[in-house]
Amino acid sequence: MTIENDRPGDLDQLALLCTGSDYWNTHVDESRGVRRIRMADGPHGLRVQDDDSPDHLGLGRSLPATCFPPAVALASSWDAELVAEVGGAIAVEARAQGVDVVLGPGLNMKRSPLCGRNFEYYSEDPLLAGVLAGAMVRGIQSKGVAATLKHFALNNQETERMRVSADIDPRPLHEIYLRAFEIAVREGEPWMVMSSYNAINGEYASQSKWLLTDILRDEWGFDGLVVSDWGGVYDPVAAVAAGLDLRMPGSATNEKVLQAARGGKLDVVVLERVAARLRQLGERTASIVPAPKADVATNHALCRRAAAESAVLLHNKRGLLPLDVTSVKSVALIGELARTPRYQGAGSSAVNPTRLVSALEALGDAMSDVRFEAGYRLDGVADDTLRAAAVEAARAADTVVMVLGLPAVDEAEGHDRTSIELPAVQVDLLRAVSAVSSRVVVVLSNGSVVTTAGWRDQCGALVEFWLTGQAHGEAIVDVLTGVVNPAGRLAETIPLRIEDTPAYIDFPGEGLHVRYGEGLYIGYRWYDARKMPVDYPFGHGLSFTQFDYDDLVIDRHDASDPIAFTASITVANVGDRDGAEVVQLYVAAPSGVLRMPEQELRAFAKVRVAAGRSERVTIAVPRNRLRHFHPQAGWVETGGEVAVLIGASSRDVRLRSTLDLPNKPLSEPLTMWSPLGHWFAHPQAGPKLNAVIDANGGMRGRLGDLLADPAGRDSILGIPLASIMQFPRIPFSEQDLANIMAAIDPRP
Ligand code: BGC
């Protein structure tokens, strides 16, 4: 069919709308009310480029903007309100720079600690990632700027990210990888979603109707615009047909789409829908007038607070922290990273910060006697002179603060890491320093996990700051001196060794395929199932105070309520400092049908409790968080008895209780392909089948003998009915079975 065109040039115009006009902008169509829309990276601050020298890899310098803590740090706050506040601040800067769309947040799952872009992502747990990314979306969009959930979906590695196929089974696909996006879509209601570069089970995400239309729009109710990742469309016509609205970057023509529309291969209705979505995006992003004013100093202060609140106190064995600025006489500040901060990762998310404060600057301001020594080189080359000077400074000082971490080159978009170890020169230096000082505090700066197992006993206190954003040094000093009581908790497990990690064998795949062989068992789900020791568990983080948990009360809601149950707990701050605790609720739902993780995070709450006081915390668990994806039956709700575990981390469960959920326990629906044993066990089908068998003289011959023999019985009970029917002299017919099926509920 050839399209009749009553608006000359209109198909050209419609085709153009499906792509950008250049690197960052869309085309305009005044007759359809479609205005120009400007986009910019990225998740933790703006990267607005000069239109004359654009790039999508963060190479060219961009206009100054506040560099907030990247997702790896914000996730450790477990604080949705804080994340939303940062989102709002990014959006205000976006409006000030004429940007309508922020290309973030990124919420791909941390399948392997080696993924080179983990610093841009939130967690190994889909609930935590989804809730926090949803909060970021809410924050950004509250100021009239569109947020973009990316990279949809299964972009969990950088190696061959544009060609690899993520090969995954239905259950982990839905329960882990898509679930994070589903939660963020439902909680944040984003106006944009970005498709990923990779393929999923052999089909490119950018041209998957199943992903972009059936799941995203029809199942989850997304009503915004889908944009491609930059250069991530391989067949522009298939992409538009699948539901990808905007191919970026773009140019002055969109030939393939135009020819397909002219030839009737692409329905004009699809193109009109793209235009309508662009118009809607233009309206949504113009909804708040006038634009709120950006304030560099206020945003820097927010950056400082967010970074400090996201810091994770891993250990404080000798009670070294917080440092008392009045009694500590002299500090040796050691580490090149104290002078040259690692505060963000490299690539498209890289921000040109409005300010940058190093630990050297900030500690120098806070304390009078601070001696700095670089100690090591960032290129990893051993330097005996630097090392000796640092050891000397440590020996002479009252307290040592060492800033250790990963060099920038280790963590960048476009490549994965090969190790989770700190550079050897740094570990070596720490050993030498700890030999001359018993008061060593280690501050870590890295965007993806480093194992501390081999060296953590060399320091009295260890704080993981991840990547802090631009207020780097100030956030460090705030935590070390106790101005901020650390309340961060690990959003990902720190493993003992790379060989222990779930995707170790399958990452990053081969022959352009990466098999998700660990299935559901990502992060703590893996270490728990295998009862493996870890360096620090998911959810771990200490405080300068202590919290007690007590009085767990579970309130089961009616089956018609979207909330399945609430759990109330009293959290008491029994120390002498105000602090914040992250109460984590895990559910263990055993099932005879699906193999279940030992426990799964289903809700959490961050609560601030003043010293000596207690707070009653109530956490609601929505029913849909308790669903599991049965490979044949699709989504099924957990039913029957489940355990509710309240923990201060995944391995520090403080209170537990059981709960009987109204649904039936997970079960496989009965079909003709179900084994004889399942038919017998089914409460309605079993008696009916037995009655038919008895009426027809019972099981006879070899089958009957085996059934009566304890050693042979299971071999017969395991045969599917469809197969048993093919044996001679079976005492029931296909018609009998059809009658039974018609009279029962196949799901017991
Ligand atoms: C990245 C995206 C980014 C885009 C535009 C791509 O290389 O994967 O996250 O938004 O470039 O810079």
Short mmCIF file of C-alpha atoms in Angstrom, two decimals, residues 99-553:
data_model
loop_
_atom_site.label_atom_id
_atom_site.label_comp_id
_atom_site.label_asym_id
_atom_site.label_seq_id
_atom_site.Cartn_x
_atom_site.Cartn_y
_atom_site.Cartn_z
CA VAL A 99 18.00 21.66 28.72
CA ASP A 100 14.63 19.87 28.59
CA VAL A 101 15.80 16.30 29.09
CA VAL A 102 18.39 14.83 31.45
CA LEU A 103 19.77 11.53 30.13
CA GLY A 104 19.60 9.64 33.41
CA PRO A 105 19.29 7.93 35.81
CA GLY A 106 21.03 4.71 34.78
CA LEU A 107 19.85 1.72 36.75
CA ASN A 108 21.33 -1.36 35.19
CA MET A 109 21.94 -4.11 37.67
CA LYS A 110 25.43 -4.65 39.07
CA ARG A 111 25.74 -8.18 37.77
CA SER A 112 29.51 -8.22 38.08
CA PRO A 113 31.73 -5.89 40.08
CA LEU A 114 33.88 -5.70 36.95
CA CYS A 115 31.38 -3.70 34.87
CA GLY A 116 33.24 -0.52 33.92
CA ARG A 117 30.15 1.61 34.38
CA ASN A 118 29.04 0.36 37.79
CA PHE A 119 29.74 3.81 39.21
CA GLU A 120 26.75 5.07 37.22
CA TYR A 121 24.43 2.35 38.50
CA TYR A 122 22.70 1.81 41.82
CA SER A 123 22.68 -1.71 43.11
CA GLU A 124 22.78 -5.48 42.79
CA ASP A 125 19.21 -5.56 44.10
CA PRO A 126 16.33 -4.61 41.80
CA LEU A 127 14.15 -3.16 44.54
CA LEU A 128 16.81 -0.80 45.84
CA ALA A 129 17.84 0.22 42.31
CA GLY A 130 14.25 0.69 41.18
CA VAL A 131 13.09 2.70 44.19
CA LEU A 132 16.11 5.04 44.16
CA ALA A 133 16.09 5.54 40.38
CA GLY A 134 12.35 6.21 40.62
CA ALA A 135 13.09 8.84 43.28
CA MET A 136 15.69 10.45 41.03
CA VAL A 137 13.10 10.60 38.24
CA ARG A 138 10.55 12.20 40.57
CA GLY A 139 13.08 14.78 41.69
CA ILE A 140 14.16 15.72 38.18
CA GLN A 141 10.65 15.90 36.80
CA SER A 142 9.35 17.93 39.74
CA LYS A 143 11.18 20.88 38.17
CA GLY A 144 9.71 20.38 34.71
CA VAL A 145 12.65 18.52 33.18
CA ALA A 146 12.30 15.04 31.73
CA ALA A 147 14.29 12.20 33.25
CA THR A 148 15.40 9.25 31.14
CA LEU A 149 15.64 5.76 32.57
CA LYS A 150 18.56 4.03 30.92
CA HIS A 151 19.84 1.68 29.55
CA PHE A 152 16.76 -0.43 28.88
CA ALA A 153 17.67 -3.26 29.31
CA LEU A 154 20.41 -5.70 30.31
CA ASN A 155 23.33 -3.41 29.54
CA ASN A 156 25.33 -4.94 32.37
CA GLN A 157 28.79 -4.78 30.87
CA GLU A 158 30.86 -2.52 28.69
CA THR A 159 32.71 -5.22 26.75
CA GLU A 160 31.08 -5.39 23.31
CA ARG A 161 28.19 -3.37 24.67
CA MET A 162 27.06 -2.48 21.13
CA ARG A 163 27.09 -6.03 19.77
CA VAL A 164 26.71 -8.50 22.59
CA SER A 165 23.54 -10.49 23.19
CA ALA A 166 22.55 -10.90 26.85
CA ASP A 167 21.22 -14.45 26.89
CA ILE A 168 18.99 -14.95 29.89
CA ASP A 169 16.21 -17.19 31.14
CA PRO A 170 12.70 -15.78 31.67
CA ARG A 171 12.77 -15.86 35.46
CA PRO A 172 15.88 -13.74 36.12
CA LEU A 173 14.96 -11.55 33.16
CA HIS A 174 11.65 -10.61 34.74
CA GLU A 175 12.37 -10.93 38.46
CA ILE A 176 15.71 -9.13 38.51
CA TYR A 177 16.65 -7.23 35.37
CA LEU A 178 13.28 -5.93 34.18
CA ARG A 179 11.92 -5.58 37.70
CA ALA A 180 14.29 -2.73 38.54
CA PHE A 181 12.98 -0.79 35.54
CA GLU A 182 9.38 -1.72 36.29
CA ILE A 183 9.64 -0.36 39.83
CA ALA A 184 11.28 2.84 38.60
CA VAL A 185 8.65 3.27 35.86
CA ARG A 186 5.78 2.76 38.28
CA GLU A 187 7.24 4.89 41.10
CA GLY A 188 8.84 7.66 39.06
CA GLU A 189 6.58 7.83 35.99
CA PRO A 190 9.44 8.91 33.72
CA TRP A 191 8.79 10.90 30.59
CA MET A 192 11.60 9.14 28.71
CA VAL A 193 13.29 5.74 28.55
CA MET A 194 16.53 5.04 26.65
CA SER A 195 17.00 1.70 24.92
CA SER A 196 20.29 -0.08 25.44
CA TYR A 197 22.90 -0.89 22.79
CA ASN A 198 22.94 -4.65 23.37
CA ALA A 199 20.66 -7.41 22.21
CA ILE A 200 18.52 -9.52 24.56
CA ASN A 201 18.31 -13.20 23.65
CA GLY A 202 19.44 -12.32 20.12
CA GLU A 203 17.20 -9.29 19.46
CA TYR A 204 18.51 -5.73 19.71
CA ALA A 205 16.77 -3.79 22.47
CA SER A 206 16.33 -0.80 20.15
CA GLN A 207 14.19 -2.83 17.77
CA SER A 208 12.39 -5.14 20.17
CA LYS A 209 8.62 -4.70 20.09
CA TRP A 210 8.37 -7.16 22.96
CA LEU A 211 10.56 -4.90 25.14
CA LEU A 212 9.62 -1.39 24.02
CA THR A 213 5.90 -1.89 23.50
CA ASP A 214 4.55 -5.09 25.04
CA ILE A 215 6.44 -4.85 28.34
CA LEU A 216 7.20 -1.15 28.72
CA ARG A 217 3.96 0.37 27.52
CA ASP A 218 1.31 -2.34 27.60
CA GLU A 219 2.33 -4.10 30.80
CA TRP A 220 3.84 -1.25 32.83
CA GLY A 221 1.81 1.66 31.48
CA PHE A 222 4.75 3.85 30.36
CA ASP A 223 3.30 6.71 28.30
CA GLY A 224 6.39 8.75 27.42
CA LEU A 225 8.98 8.75 24.66
CA VAL A 226 11.58 6.06 23.95
CA VAL A 227 14.95 7.36 22.77
CA SER A 228 17.83 5.23 21.51
CA ASP A 229 21.24 5.21 23.06
CA TRP A 230 23.60 7.30 20.94
CA GLY A 231 24.30 5.40 17.74
CA GLY A 232 22.44 2.38 19.10
CA VAL A 233 19.95 1.78 16.27
CA TYR A 234 20.90 -0.86 13.75
CA ASP A 235 17.70 -0.98 11.66
CA PRO A 236 15.92 2.38 11.88
CA VAL A 237 12.73 1.10 10.29
CA ALA A 238 12.42 -1.94 12.54
CA ALA A 239 13.16 0.32 15.51
CA VAL A 240 10.33 2.77 14.81
CA ALA A 241 7.94 -0.10 14.15
CA ALA A 242 8.93 -1.71 17.47
CA GLY A 243 8.16 1.45 19.45
CA LEU A 244 11.44 3.38 19.45
CA ASP A 245 10.37 6.99 18.92
CA LEU A 246 13.59 8.91 18.63
CA ARG A 247 16.89 7.81 17.11
CA MET A 248 19.86 9.81 18.43
CA PRO A 249 21.97 11.49 17.36
CA GLY A 250 20.40 12.66 14.11
CA SER A 251 20.88 14.71 11.01
CA ALA A 252 18.98 16.62 8.34
CA THR A 253 17.46 13.50 6.77
CA ASN A 254 15.96 10.18 7.82
CA GLU A 255 16.06 8.37 4.47
CA LYS A 256 15.37 4.77 5.45
CA VAL A 257 12.35 5.63 7.55
CA LEU A 258 11.08 7.97 4.83
CA GLN A 259 11.39 5.32 2.11
CA ALA A 260 9.68 2.73 4.31
CA ALA A 261 6.81 5.15 4.98
CA ARG A 262 6.52 6.03 1.30
CA GLY A 263 6.52 2.37 0.34
CA GLY A 264 3.85 1.57 2.92
CA LYS A 265 6.19 -0.59 4.98
CA LEU A 266 5.86 1.73 7.94
CA ASP A 267 2.37 2.83 8.90
CA VAL A 268 1.91 6.59 8.98
CA VAL A 269 -0.05 6.08 12.21
CA VAL A 270 3.18 4.98 13.86
CA LEU A 271 4.91 8.17 12.73
CA GLU A 272 2.02 10.35 13.88
CA ARG A 273 2.30 8.66 17.26
CA VAL A 274 5.95 9.65 17.48
CA ALA A 275 4.95 13.25 16.69
CA ALA A 276 2.28 13.14 19.39
CA ARG A 277 4.78 11.85 21.95
CA LEU A 278 7.24 14.59 21.04
CA ARG A 279 4.50 17.18 21.42
CA GLN A 280 3.59 15.73 24.80
CA LEU A 281 7.23 15.81 25.91
CA GLY A 282 7.48 19.45 24.81
CA GLU A 283 4.39 20.29 26.86
CA ARG A 284 5.49 18.35 29.92
CA THR A 285 8.90 19.98 29.99
CA ALA A 286 7.45 23.46 29.64
CA SER A 287 5.02 22.96 32.48
CA ILE A 288 6.85 24.94 35.16
CA VAL A 289 7.19 28.60 34.24
CA PRO A 290 9.28 30.51 35.14
CA ALA A 291 12.19 28.14 35.60
CA PRO A 292 13.48 27.94 39.19
CA LYS A 293 16.86 29.62 39.74
CA ALA A 294 20.03 27.57 40.03
CA ASP A 295 22.38 28.47 42.85
CA VAL A 296 25.94 27.15 42.61
CA ALA A 297 26.71 27.51 46.33
CA THR A 298 23.49 25.83 47.48
CA ASN A 299 24.06 22.94 45.10
CA HIS A 300 27.65 22.53 46.25
CA ALA A 301 26.38 22.32 49.83
CA LEU A 302 23.83 19.68 48.80
CA CYS A 303 26.59 17.78 47.08
CA ARG A 304 28.61 17.82 50.30
CA ARG A 305 25.68 16.64 52.41
CA ALA A 306 24.69 13.91 49.95
CA ALA A 307 28.25 12.59 49.73
CA ALA A 308 28.70 12.52 53.50
CA GLU A 309 25.33 10.83 54.07
CA SER A 310 26.23 8.17 51.51
CA ALA A 311 29.56 7.22 53.08
CA VAL A 312 29.72 3.68 54.42
CA LEU A 313 31.67 3.10 57.62
CA LEU A 314 32.93 -0.42 56.97
CA HIS A 315 34.78 -0.85 60.22
CA ASN A 316 35.88 1.18 63.19
CA LYS A 317 37.48 -1.50 65.29
CA ARG A 318 39.77 0.57 67.36
CA GLY A 319 37.16 3.30 67.77
CA LEU A 320 39.46 5.65 65.90
CA LEU A 321 36.60 7.56 64.40
CA PRO A 322 35.31 10.15 64.76
CA LEU A 323 38.53 12.09 65.09
CA ASP A 324 38.39 14.63 67.85
CA VAL A 325 39.80 17.76 66.24
CA THR A 326 40.75 19.19 69.60
CA SER A 327 42.70 16.23 70.90
CA VAL A 328 44.33 14.96 67.69
CA LYS A 329 47.60 16.83 67.63
CA SER A 330 48.93 16.08 64.16
CA VAL A 331 47.69 14.25 61.10
CA ALA A 332 49.66 12.66 58.29
CA LEU A 333 47.45 12.82 55.22
CA ILE A 334 48.77 10.24 52.80
CA GLY A 335 47.86 9.39 49.23
CA GLU A 336 47.99 11.06 45.84
CA LEU A 337 44.18 10.80 45.80
CA ALA A 338 44.06 13.25 48.71
CA ARG A 339 45.53 15.85 46.35
CA THR A 340 44.07 14.58 43.06
CA PRO A 341 40.56 13.46 44.00
CA ARG A 342 38.66 10.64 42.31
CA TYR A 343 35.16 12.03 42.48
CA GLN A 344 33.41 10.79 39.33
CA GLY A 345 33.87 8.24 36.56
CA ALA A 346 34.90 8.79 32.97
CA GLY A 347 32.70 8.79 29.87
CA SER A 348 29.42 10.38 28.88
CA SER A 349 28.50 11.14 32.49
CA ALA A 350 31.61 13.21 33.19
CA VAL A 351 30.74 16.67 34.49
CA ASN A 352 32.91 19.76 34.39
CA PRO A 353 32.45 20.73 38.07
CA THR A 354 31.79 24.25 39.33
CA ARG A 355 34.29 23.64 42.16
CA LEU A 356 36.40 20.77 43.33
CA VAL A 357 37.58 20.40 46.89
CA SER A 358 40.30 17.88 47.65
CA ALA A 359 40.82 16.11 50.97
CA LEU A 360 44.09 17.99 51.28
CA GLU A 361 42.35 21.35 51.06
CA ALA A 362 39.49 20.41 53.37
CA LEU A 363 41.52 18.66 56.06
CA GLY A 364 44.04 21.48 55.99
CA ASP A 365 41.18 23.89 56.73
CA ALA A 366 39.75 21.73 59.54
CA MET A 367 42.94 20.88 61.41
CA SER A 368 46.01 22.85 62.24
CA ASP A 369 48.83 20.33 61.90
CA VAL A 370 48.37 18.37 58.69
CA ARG A 371 51.35 17.04 56.78
CA PHE A 372 50.66 15.69 53.28
CA GLU A 373 52.64 13.04 51.46
CA ALA A 374 51.59 11.55 48.12
CA GLY A 375 52.96 8.10 49.06
CA TYR A 376 52.14 6.43 45.73
CA ARG A 377 51.75 7.21 42.06
CA LEU A 378 48.40 6.88 40.32
CA ASP A 379 49.93 5.02 37.39
CA GLY A 380 50.80 2.18 39.77
CA VAL A 381 54.56 2.44 39.26
CA ALA A 382 56.42 1.87 42.54
CA ASP A 383 58.24 4.94 43.85
CA ASP A 384 60.50 4.33 46.85
CA THR A 385 61.09 7.99 47.55
CA LEU A 386 57.37 8.79 47.80
CA ARG A 387 56.84 5.69 49.94
CA ALA A 388 59.67 6.49 52.35
CA ALA A 389 58.48 10.07 52.85
CA ALA A 390 54.96 8.87 53.60
CA VAL A 391 56.15 6.30 56.14
CA GLU A 392 58.25 8.96 57.80
CA ALA A 393 55.28 11.34 58.02
CA ALA A 394 53.12 8.55 59.47
CA ARG A 395 55.72 7.76 62.12
CA ALA A 396 55.87 11.38 63.22
CA ALA A 397 52.10 11.98 63.31
CA ASP A 398 49.55 11.33 65.98
CA THR A 399 47.01 9.96 63.48
CA VAL A 400 47.24 8.86 59.84
CA VAL A 401 44.54 9.40 57.24
CA MET A 402 45.22 7.48 54.03
CA VAL A 403 43.21 8.15 50.89
CA LEU A 404 43.31 5.03 48.73
CA GLY A 405 41.30 4.04 45.70
CA LEU A 406 41.18 3.33 42.01
CA PRO A 407 42.87 5.46 39.39
CA ALA A 408 40.53 7.08 36.84
CA VAL A 409 41.71 4.85 34.04
CA ASP A 410 40.27 1.80 35.80
CA GLU A 411 36.68 2.99 35.69
CA ALA A 412 35.35 4.35 32.46
CA GLU A 413 32.51 3.89 30.06
CA GLY A 414 33.50 1.58 27.22
CA HIS A 415 35.59 -0.98 29.08
CA ASP A 416 35.30 -3.35 31.98
CA ARG A 417 37.75 -3.95 34.80
CA THR A 418 39.70 -7.15 35.17
CA SER A 419 40.31 -7.11 38.92
CA ILE A 420 38.70 -5.98 42.17
CA GLU A 421 42.00 -5.37 43.95
CA LEU A 422 43.39 -2.02 45.01
CA PRO A 423 46.59 -1.14 43.14
CA ALA A 424 49.47 -3.10 44.69
CA VAL A 425 51.54 0.04 45.37
CA GLN A 426 48.78 1.35 47.62
CA VAL A 427 48.38 -1.88 49.58
CA ASP A 428 52.10 -2.10 49.97
CA LEU A 429 52.24 1.45 51.29
CA LEU A 430 49.44 0.76 53.77
CA ARG A 431 51.40 -2.18 55.19
CA ALA A 432 54.47 -0.04 55.60
CA VAL A 433 52.48 2.76 57.25
CA SER A 434 50.65 0.43 59.63
CA ALA A 435 54.01 -0.93 60.75
CA VAL A 436 54.85 2.49 62.19
CA SER A 437 51.41 3.72 63.31
CA SER A 438 48.54 2.10 65.15
CA ARG A 439 46.16 4.93 64.33
CA VAL A 440 45.51 4.55 60.61
CA VAL A 441 42.22 5.57 59.05
CA VAL A 442 41.66 4.50 55.44
CA VAL A 443 39.35 6.46 53.18
CA LEU A 444 38.36 4.72 49.94
CA SER A 445 37.60 6.45 46.63
CA ASN A 446 36.37 4.10 43.94
CA GLY A 447 33.34 3.76 41.72
CA SER A 448 33.04 0.01 41.86
CA VAL A 449 33.92 -2.40 44.63
CA VAL A 450 37.42 -3.21 45.75
CA THR A 451 37.94 -6.11 48.07
CA THR A 452 39.50 -5.12 51.37
CA ALA A 453 40.03 -8.64 52.69
CA GLY A 454 43.78 -8.77 52.15
CA TRP A 455 44.59 -5.56 54.02
CA ARG A 456 41.75 -4.24 56.14
CA ASP A 457 43.30 -5.49 59.39
CA GLN A 458 46.09 -2.98 58.72
CA CYS A 459 43.84 -0.04 59.54
CA GLY A 460 41.80 0.89 62.58
CA ALA A 461 38.95 2.42 60.62
CA LEU A 462 37.81 2.08 57.05
CA VAL A 463 35.29 4.30 55.27
CA GLU A 464 34.04 3.68 51.73
CA PHE A 465 33.19 7.02 50.15
CA TRP A 466 32.75 5.68 46.60
CA LEU A 467 32.81 8.65 44.23
CA THR A 468 31.69 11.73 46.07
CA GLY A 469 31.13 14.36 43.42
CA GLN A 470 32.78 17.75 43.68
CA ALA A 471 32.58 18.33 47.47
CA HIS A 472 34.96 15.42 47.89
CA GLY A 473 37.28 16.66 50.62
CA GLU A 474 34.59 18.40 52.63
CA ALA A 475 32.43 15.26 52.74
CA ILE A 476 35.43 13.23 53.90
CA VAL A 477 36.26 15.68 56.66
CA ASP A 478 32.61 15.89 57.77
CA VAL A 479 32.51 12.13 58.31
CA LEU A 480 35.98 11.68 59.76
CA THR A 481 35.42 14.40 62.32
CA GLY A 482 31.89 13.29 63.20
CA VAL A 483 30.10 16.40 61.91
CA VAL A 484 28.09 13.83 59.96
CA ASN A 485 27.37 10.47 61.55
CA PRO A 486 27.76 7.98 58.68
CA ALA A 487 24.50 6.35 57.69
CA GLY A 488 25.38 4.74 54.36
CA ARG A 489 24.79 1.04 53.82
CA LEU A 490 26.25 -1.13 51.07
CA ALA A 491 24.03 -1.31 48.01
CA GLU A 492 26.24 -4.12 46.72
CA THR A 493 28.17 -6.93 48.34
CA ILE A 494 31.91 -6.54 48.69
CA PRO A 495 33.21 -10.00 47.78
CA LEU A 496 36.33 -11.63 49.12
CA ARG A 497 37.69 -12.55 45.70
CA ILE A 498 36.65 -12.00 42.10
CA GLU A 499 36.53 -15.79 41.71
CA ASP A 500 33.65 -15.89 44.24
CA THR A 501 31.40 -13.57 42.27
CA PRO A 502 28.21 -14.87 40.64
CA ALA A 503 29.05 -14.06 37.02
CA TYR A 504 32.74 -14.90 37.29
CA ILE A 505 32.67 -17.70 34.71
CA ASP A 506 30.22 -16.07 32.30
CA PHE A 507 31.43 -12.46 32.35
CA PRO A 508 31.80 -10.87 29.81
CA GLY A 509 30.90 -13.82 27.55
CA GLU A 510 32.33 -14.96 24.27
CA GLY A 511 31.41 -14.99 20.61
CA LEU A 512 29.19 -11.93 21.17
CA HIS A 513 26.97 -13.80 23.63
CA VAL A 514 26.98 -13.42 27.39
CA ARG A 515 25.08 -16.15 29.19
CA TYR A 516 23.49 -15.14 32.50
CA GLY A 517 24.30 -18.56 33.90
CA GLU A 518 23.88 -17.51 37.52
CA GLY A 519 20.21 -16.82 36.80
CA LEU A 520 18.44 -15.15 39.71
CA TYR A 521 21.47 -15.43 41.90
CA ILE A 522 22.93 -11.96 41.56
CA GLY A 523 24.75 -10.34 44.49
CA TYR A 524 23.70 -11.45 47.97
CA ARG A 525 21.25 -13.97 46.51
CA TRP A 526 24.32 -15.89 45.26
CA TYR A 527 26.49 -15.64 48.37
CA ASP A 528 23.53 -16.58 50.60
CA ALA A 529 22.54 -19.59 48.50
CA ARG A 530 26.08 -20.91 48.53
CA LYS A 531 26.63 -19.97 52.18
CA MET A 532 29.80 -18.18 51.16
CA PRO A 533 31.70 -15.76 53.34
CA VAL A 534 32.00 -12.25 51.92
CA ASP A 535 34.22 -9.30 52.69
CA TYR A 536 31.25 -7.10 53.66
CA PRO A 537 27.62 -8.11 53.07
CA PHE A 538 24.91 -6.27 51.19
CA GLY A 539 23.25 -3.74 53.48
CA HIS A 540 26.21 -3.42 55.86
CA GLY A 541 27.31 -0.11 57.31
CA LEU A 542 28.22 1.10 60.80
CA SER A 543 27.42 4.28 62.64
CA PHE A 544 29.09 6.23 65.43
CA THR A 545 26.12 5.21 67.55
CA GLN A 546 24.32 1.85 68.05
CA PHE A 547 20.76 0.85 67.32
CA ASP A 548 18.63 -1.81 68.98
CA TYR A 549 15.64 -3.39 67.25
CA ASP A 550 12.61 -4.60 69.13
CA ASP A 551 8.93 -5.40 69.09
CA LEU A 552 8.24 -6.57 65.54
CA VAL A 553 4.53 -6.56 64.75
#
